[in-house]
Amino acid sequence: MKPLIDDIRRNPLFWLLALVPVVLLAQTAWPESHTLLFALSVLAIVPLAALLSRATESVASRTGDMIGGLLNATLGNLTELVIALTALRAGQYVLVKASIAGAIITNTLFMLGASFLIGGLKYHVQEYNRNTARLQASLLFLATIAILVPSMLAKADEAATNTGLMGSLSVALSVLLIVAYGLGLLFSLRTHRELFGTVEQPDEGHGPEWPLALALTTLAVVTLFVALVSEVFVESVQQAAVTLGMTPAFVGVIIVALVGAAAEMVSAFSAAAKNRLDLSVGIALGSAAQIALFVAPVLVLVSYLIGPKPMDLQFWGGAVTMMLISTMTASLVTNAGRSAWFGGALIVAVYVVFAMTLYLLPPRT
Amino acid sequence: MKPLIDDIRRNPLFWLLALVPVVLLAQTAWPESHTLLFALSVLAIVPLAALLSRATESVASRTGDMIGGLLNATLGNLTELVIALTALRAGQYVLVKASIAGAIITNTLFMLGASFLIGGLKYHVQEYNRNTARLQASLLFLATIAILVPSMLAKADEAATNTGLMGSLSVALSVLLIVAYGLGLLFSLRTHRELFGTVEQPDEGHGPEWPLALALTTLAVVTLFVALVSEVFVESVQQAAVTLGMTPAFVGVIIVALVGAAAEMVSAFSAAAKNRLDLSVGIALGSAAQIALFVAPVLVLVSYLIGPKPMDLQFWGGAVTMMLISTMTASLVTNAGRSAWFGGALIVAVYVVFAMTLYLLPPRT
Amino acid sequence: MKPLIDDIRRNPLFWLLALVPVVLLAQTAWPESHTLLFALSVLAIVPLAALLSRATESVASRTGDMIGGLLNATLGNLTELVIALTALRAGQYVLVKASIAGAIITNTLFMLGASFLIGGLKYHVQEYNRNTARLQASLLFLATIAILVPSMLAKADEAATNTGLMGSLSVALSVLLIVAYGLGLLFSLRTHRELFGTVEQPDEGHGPEWPLALALTTLAVVTLFVALVSEVFVESVQQAAVTLGMTPAFVGVIIVALVGAAAEMVSAFSAAAKNRLDLSVGIALGSAAQIALFVAPVLVLVSYLIGPKPMDLQFWGGAVTMMLISTMTASLVTNAGRSAWFGGALIVAVYVVFAMTLYLLPPRT
């Protein structure tokens, strides 16, 4: 337990863990105070997410490069997965989809752009490995197309949506995306690993890696707590949004995504500030690709087991457009392999355009 | 005749030529067996297409670089042209448009992607001449825009479609595309030919070039047979699709395109396996550009002479989206001038997304 | 006054200035001859625009690099601004938006493409500074997204458009665009100016710079005349379009934009013919970015002060598509940093596709 306690003591972020019991108590005491429960659960998820990625990294670092890479690639977005599973079980498909779209948009635009901006304010020009960025951007492009094409064609023929064909198509596309994600790992971790440089583990600030037993136990226990807090979050979010005057789309796409990715952002930004932009780009785009090609398809497949009814891959038009623009922006920007502050500012500005639009215009979901 | 017979003996593909008389007899004997006629005609077109491209190459190689390039550039997709003309005369505009869209999509995604994949499984990294890819991708981009813009604007104002303005616009755009195609040939074969390396004739496997007289006679006779078999194909395809449980869009975009391009695929794939990726990229994108900027516009212009009514360049939304994505994918991918197996796998995955969507969701045509 | 008179004597374009009083007299004499007034005002605006950019350059060259750059960046499209302000005051929002879209499309496609073509007909291959092109194309990309996203989402929910939310969003987006434009100037003129080479003042053909007093006086007086002539133009354009058989969209997007940019085109084309493609690209894309990120947002903000009702940033679908395609084309094309005649021909062909479509198909505005 000592390394865990050391870590918690060292990082002020972890002090928010105190809110976890508070949330659970508050839910029993004031089940109708949606805004309070929403705020508390948001704040409680952030340190849990940080703890989860810390534990995942520790397990990964103890299990060798290949398995470690696989673990990071599958459990790296465990928080997002647990939140989405909770929403799925509650039948909140709109929230699930909004949070998937939001995670992709937030990681490719806000996390990447702010990394460039933060790095660019300290360093005149920064360089990074283009191959990593290209691989992840290509995977994202495939995922966006897999979501775009059926969403577009479905609009053209409402009948298809009713007859379960969209369900079959979503399952087929999900399997395709997971296979593509697996091939991407095979490519970057095995057959062509020399192209992807050495994106080392982030070792900044936190102490030595934990022993395997501690890491695994933490992983299990924290996942359970994330699930419990997520339940509070999912139940309160819609009501809280109404009270706070925010559209549900804004909450799903912007708030949930920022909360879920908070821990990774800390890593990406501090890497950028240390001129290790390779790492920042890897975290931002890798995480987006993972959500699009692993988390989202897994949710579709799992929805056949746990949801009140199956979930499909059909997103509303605005979400598809924003995902497509995010992917294209990431593609165009990272093509250069160099960055300066202005590029980061522009990417963040695209994100702000999305956020402002979602805040003011309620989309048809 | 000897070189022709030698070629036929050497290449097992040509043995399928035996099916040509079978198809024509079957049509008289069982005119209502649509599925049988469909299957037979598909199988009979493949060797005819191979023979046609063999003859075209022979004529081209006998007539010098400039005229040879021109011949290849205009007759290279003679099979697709003849099938489309047959469908046009039968008034099957939806099939014509689906086969145009399908040829563009199949060549830019499946033929290019599978070439990268096949080459990449044998060679770690392959390089090719970017200039060829860029030229063809730019031409395709122009053609896609020429189809996208009127299709989009027309949706906004149904009235225009009825008043023949779409017809005038289609004729004007067709002329523009043919002029652009001609300028592209002038650029690559004449003013800036040094940029495009020496994409030699594929000389793998087949024997010496045929004498001019034999080549020309073969060209004429085989074209006639393609026309006859196409007629069987066009008459049977819709009924067969229903029987086989396929949507008409899937048949037009996927099946017809794969059949029409079978001969070129053999060339492109065997070039990739021999590390001559220049040739594969040239065949795949060159053929797509030729369909988009030469075959399609010629069909529009010819429709004023032979069709029951003129054909326009307005495609249904899904086809335009897929063409746009195919063109963008080809643009982004070939920008690097290098490829490995994973890039090929991703491009093929995009194609599979399209195929699955068309198979399951019947688009509004 | 002498340098001014010298300039007017030297450049035959300025002889058209004689039409300025003719227009103003004609308006009083034959207020109903819309086609005549339209033709006269178009011809009178061209030399006034040329005089305006001449005066702006003179002021800029007298005030040092930084302030000069700022002046050029804000007053460079004064003609377009004055025309649009006149149309705004007359409540002609459709014309204002068409002219904004048209200026972006015309500058990125026609001015850039024709520069490449003109330069390419004299020089085999031309090179230019990619960084300038990239900066401007990125700014344009941001602006296009800022227009695309609300236009798309608004379609999905008509209610939002009615409740003034689109107004608030347009104001917020306008401020964002102006800030981004300012940051772009900071980046290119101050923090990273070494990346942008020395795009010198165009000094071809015209005499020595004017004294500051003369330049400022000319600026003020000519702006006034542009305003007066614009009023005639705005009043006559719709009627004249009907008489000439042109759609209002064609007039707004193509005619007005060509008239407004005539002076800059002369500079861009003559620079291309002198192998100074840096300058041509800077003028074409810089001007487009300025319209999108400075003129358009300023018009939205100013509309709250002078228009009959506020103007928003929502464009009709066709305009958004055309702006997006223009921006993407500029992005893809200038990525190479090299050009030959064929690239220019293709960009011009995309412009011709737009022009033909607008001429024949009246879009829903």
Coordinates of N, CA and C in Angstrom, one line a residue, chain B residues 31-117:
Chain B
P31 N -34.7 -17.9 -71.1 CA -34.6 -16.5 -70.9 C -35.1 -16.0 -69.6
E32 N -35.8 -16.9 -68.8 CA -36.3 -16.5 -67.5 C -35.4 -16.9 -66.3
S33 N -34.3 -17.6 -66.6 CA -33.5 -18.1 -65.5 C -32.5 -16.9 -65.2
H34 N -33.0 -15.9 -64.6 CA -32.2 -14.7 -64.4 C -30.9 -14.9 -63.6
T35 N -31.0 -15.7 -62.5 CA -29.8 -15.9 -61.7 C -28.7 -16.6 -62.4
L36 N -29.1 -17.7 -63.2 CA -28.2 -18.4 -64.0 C -27.5 -17.5 -65.0
L37 N -28.3 -16.8 -65.8 CA -27.8 -15.9 -66.8 C -26.9 -14.8 -66.2
F38 N -27.3 -14.3 -65.0 CA -26.4 -13.3 -64.4 C -25.1 -13.9 -64.0
A39 N -25.1 -15.1 -63.4 CA -23.8 -15.8 -63.0 C -22.9 -16.0 -64.2
L40 N -23.5 -16.6 -65.3 CA -22.8 -16.9 -66.5 C -22.2 -15.7 -67.1
S41 N -23.0 -14.6 -67.2 CA -22.5 -13.5 -67.9 C -21.4 -12.8 -67.2
V42 N -21.5 -12.8 -65.8 CA -20.4 -12.3 -65.0 C -19.1 -13.0 -65.3
L43 N -19.2 -14.3 -65.3 CA -18.0 -15.1 -65.5 C -17.5 -15.0 -67.0
A44 N -18.4 -14.7 -67.9 CA -17.9 -14.6 -69.3 C -17.3 -13.3 -69.6
I45 N -17.7 -12.2 -68.8 CA -17.2 -10.9 -69.1 C -15.7 -10.8 -68.6
V46 N -15.3 -11.5 -67.6 CA -14.0 -11.4 -67.0 C -12.9 -11.8 -68.1
P47 N -13.0 -12.9 -68.8 CA -11.9 -13.2 -69.8 C -12.0 -12.2 -71.0
L48 N -13.2 -11.8 -71.3 CA -13.3 -10.9 -72.5 C -12.6 -9.6 -72.1
A49 N -12.8 -9.1 -70.9 CA -12.2 -7.9 -70.4 C -10.7 -8.0 -70.5
A50 N -10.2 -9.2 -70.0 CA -8.7 -9.4 -70.0 C -8.2 -9.4 -71.5
L51 N -8.9 -10.0 -72.4 CA -8.5 -10.0 -73.8 C -8.5 -8.6 -74.4
L52 N -9.5 -7.9 -74.0 CA -9.6 -6.5 -74.4 C -8.4 -5.6 -74.0
S53 N -8.0 -5.8 -72.7 CA -6.9 -4.9 -72.3 C -5.6 -5.4 -72.9
R54 N -5.5 -6.8 -73.1 CA -4.4 -7.3 -73.8 C -4.2 -6.7 -75.2
A55 N -5.4 -6.7 -75.9 CA -5.4 -6.1 -77.3 C -5.1 -4.7 -77.3
T56 N -5.6 -3.9 -76.4 CA -5.4 -2.5 -76.3 C -3.9 -2.2 -76.1
E57 N -3.3 -3.0 -75.2 CA -1.9 -2.8 -74.9 C -1.0 -3.1 -76.2
S58 N -1.4 -4.1 -76.9 CA -0.7 -4.5 -78.1 C -0.7 -3.3 -79.1
V59 N -1.9 -2.8 -79.3 CA -2.1 -1.7 -80.3 C -1.2 -0.5 -79.8
A60 N -1.3 -0.2 -78.4 CA -0.6 0.9 -77.9 C 0.9 0.8 -78.1
S61 N 1.4 -0.4 -77.8 CA 2.8 -0.6 -77.9 C 3.4 -0.5 -79.3
R62 N 2.5 -0.7 -80.3 CA 2.9 -0.6 -81.7 C 2.8 0.8 -82.3
T63 N 2.3 1.7 -81.5 CA 1.9 3.0 -82.1 C 2.7 4.2 -81.5
G64 N 3.8 3.9 -80.8 CA 4.6 5.0 -80.2 C 4.0 5.5 -78.9
D65 N 4.9 6.2 -78.1 CA 4.6 6.5 -76.8 C 3.3 7.4 -76.6
M66 N 3.3 8.5 -77.5 CA 2.2 9.5 -77.3 C 0.9 8.9 -77.7
I67 N 0.8 8.3 -78.8 CA -0.5 7.7 -79.3 C -0.8 6.5 -78.4
G68 N 0.2 5.7 -78.1 CA 0.0 4.6 -77.2 C -0.6 5.0 -75.9
G69 N -0.1 6.1 -75.3 CA -0.6 6.6 -74.0 C -2.0 7.0 -74.2
L70 N -2.3 7.7 -75.3 CA -3.7 8.1 -75.6 C -4.6 7.0 -75.7
L71 N -4.2 5.9 -76.4 CA -5.0 4.8 -76.6 C -5.4 4.1 -75.3
N72 N -4.3 3.9 -74.5 CA -4.5 3.3 -73.2 C -5.4 4.1 -72.3
A73 N -5.3 5.4 -72.5 CA -6.1 6.3 -71.7 C -7.5 6.4 -72.1
T74 N -7.8 6.0 -73.3 CA -9.2 6.1 -73.8 C -9.9 4.7 -73.8
L75 N -9.1 3.7 -74.2 CA -9.7 2.4 -74.4 C -9.5 1.5 -73.2
G76 N -8.7 2.0 -72.2 CA -8.4 1.1 -71.1 C -9.5 0.6 -70.3
N77 N -10.7 1.3 -70.3 CA -11.8 0.9 -69.6 C -13.0 0.6 -70.6
L78 N -12.6 0.0 -71.7 CA -13.6 -0.3 -72.8 C -14.7 -1.2 -72.3
T79 N -14.3 -2.2 -71.4 CA -15.4 -3.1 -70.9 C -16.4 -2.3 -70.1
E80 N -16.0 -1.5 -69.2 CA -16.9 -0.7 -68.4 C -17.8 0.2 -69.3
L81 N -17.1 0.8 -70.4 CA -17.9 1.6 -71.3 C -19.0 0.9 -72.0
V82 N -18.6 -0.3 -72.5 CA -19.6 -1.1 -73.3 C -20.7 -1.6 -72.3
I83 N -20.4 -2.1 -71.1 CA -21.5 -2.5 -70.2 C -22.4 -1.3 -70.0
A84 N -21.8 -0.1 -69.7 CA -22.6 1.1 -69.4 C -23.5 1.5 -70.5
L85 N -22.9 1.4 -71.8 CA -23.7 1.8 -72.9 C -24.9 0.9 -73.1
T86 N -24.7 -0.4 -72.9 CA -25.8 -1.4 -73.0 C -26.9 -1.0 -72.0
A87 N -26.5 -0.7 -70.7 CA -27.4 -0.4 -69.7 C -28.1 0.9 -70.1
L88 N -27.4 1.9 -70.7 CA -27.9 3.2 -71.1 C -29.0 3.0 -72.1
R89 N -28.7 2.1 -73.1 CA -29.7 1.9 -74.2 C -31.0 1.3 -73.7
A90 N -30.8 0.5 -72.6 CA -31.9 -0.2 -72.0 C -32.7 0.8 -71.0
G91 N -32.2 2.0 -70.9 CA -32.8 3.0 -70.0 C -32.6 2.7 -68.5
Q92 N -31.6 1.9 -68.2 CA -31.3 1.6 -66.8 C -30.3 2.6 -66.2
Y93 N -30.8 3.9 -66.0 CA -29.9 4.9 -65.6 C -29.3 4.7 -64.2
V94 N -30.1 4.1 -63.3 CA -29.7 3.8 -62.0 C -28.5 2.9 -62.0
L95 N -28.6 1.8 -62.9 CA -27.5 0.9 -63.0 C -26.2 1.5 -63.6
V96 N -26.4 2.4 -64.6 CA -25.3 3.1 -65.2 C -24.5 3.9 -64.1
K97 N -25.3 4.7 -63.4 CA -24.7 5.6 -62.4 C -24.0 4.7 -61.3
A98 N -24.7 3.7 -60.8 CA -24.2 2.8 -59.8 C -22.9 2.2 -60.3
S99 N -22.8 1.8 -61.6 CA -21.6 1.2 -62.0 C -20.4 2.2 -62.2
I100 N -20.8 3.5 -62.5 CA -19.7 4.5 -62.6 C -19.2 4.8 -61.2
A101 N -20.1 5.0 -60.2 CA -19.7 5.2 -58.9 C -18.9 4.0 -58.4
G102 N -19.4 2.8 -58.7 CA -18.7 1.6 -58.2 C -17.3 1.5 -58.8
A103 N -17.1 1.8 -60.1 CA -15.8 1.7 -60.7 C -14.8 2.7 -60.0
I104 N -15.3 3.9 -59.7 CA -14.4 4.8 -59.0 C -14.0 4.3 -57.7
I105 N -15.0 3.9 -56.9 CA -14.8 3.4 -55.5 C -13.9 2.2 -55.5
T106 N -14.2 1.2 -56.4 CA -13.5 0.0 -56.4 C -12.1 0.2 -56.8
N107 N -11.8 1.0 -57.8 CA -10.4 1.2 -58.2 C -9.6 2.0 -57.2
T108 N -10.2 3.1 -56.6 CA -9.4 3.9 -55.7 C -9.2 3.2 -54.3
L109 N -10.2 2.4 -53.9 CA -10.1 1.7 -52.6 C -9.6 0.3 -52.7
F110 N -10.4 -0.5 -53.3 CA -10.1 -2.0 -53.3 C -8.8 -2.3 -54.1
M111 N -8.7 -1.8 -55.3 CA -7.6 -2.1 -56.1 C -6.3 -1.5 -55.5
L112 N -6.4 -0.2 -55.1 CA -5.2 0.4 -54.5 C -4.8 -0.2 -53.2
G113 N -5.9 -0.4 -52.3 CA -5.6 -1.0 -51.0 C -5.1 -2.4 -51.1
A114 N -5.7 -3.2 -51.9 CA -5.2 -4.6 -52.0 C -3.8 -4.7 -52.6
S115 N -3.5 -3.7 -53.5 CA -2.1 -3.7 -54.0 C -1.1 -3.4 -52.9
F116 N -1.4 -2.4 -52.1 CA -0.6 -2.1 -51.0 C -0.4 -3.2 -50.0
L117 N -1.6 -3.9 -49.8 CA -1.6 -5.0 -48.8 C -0.8 -6.2 -49.4

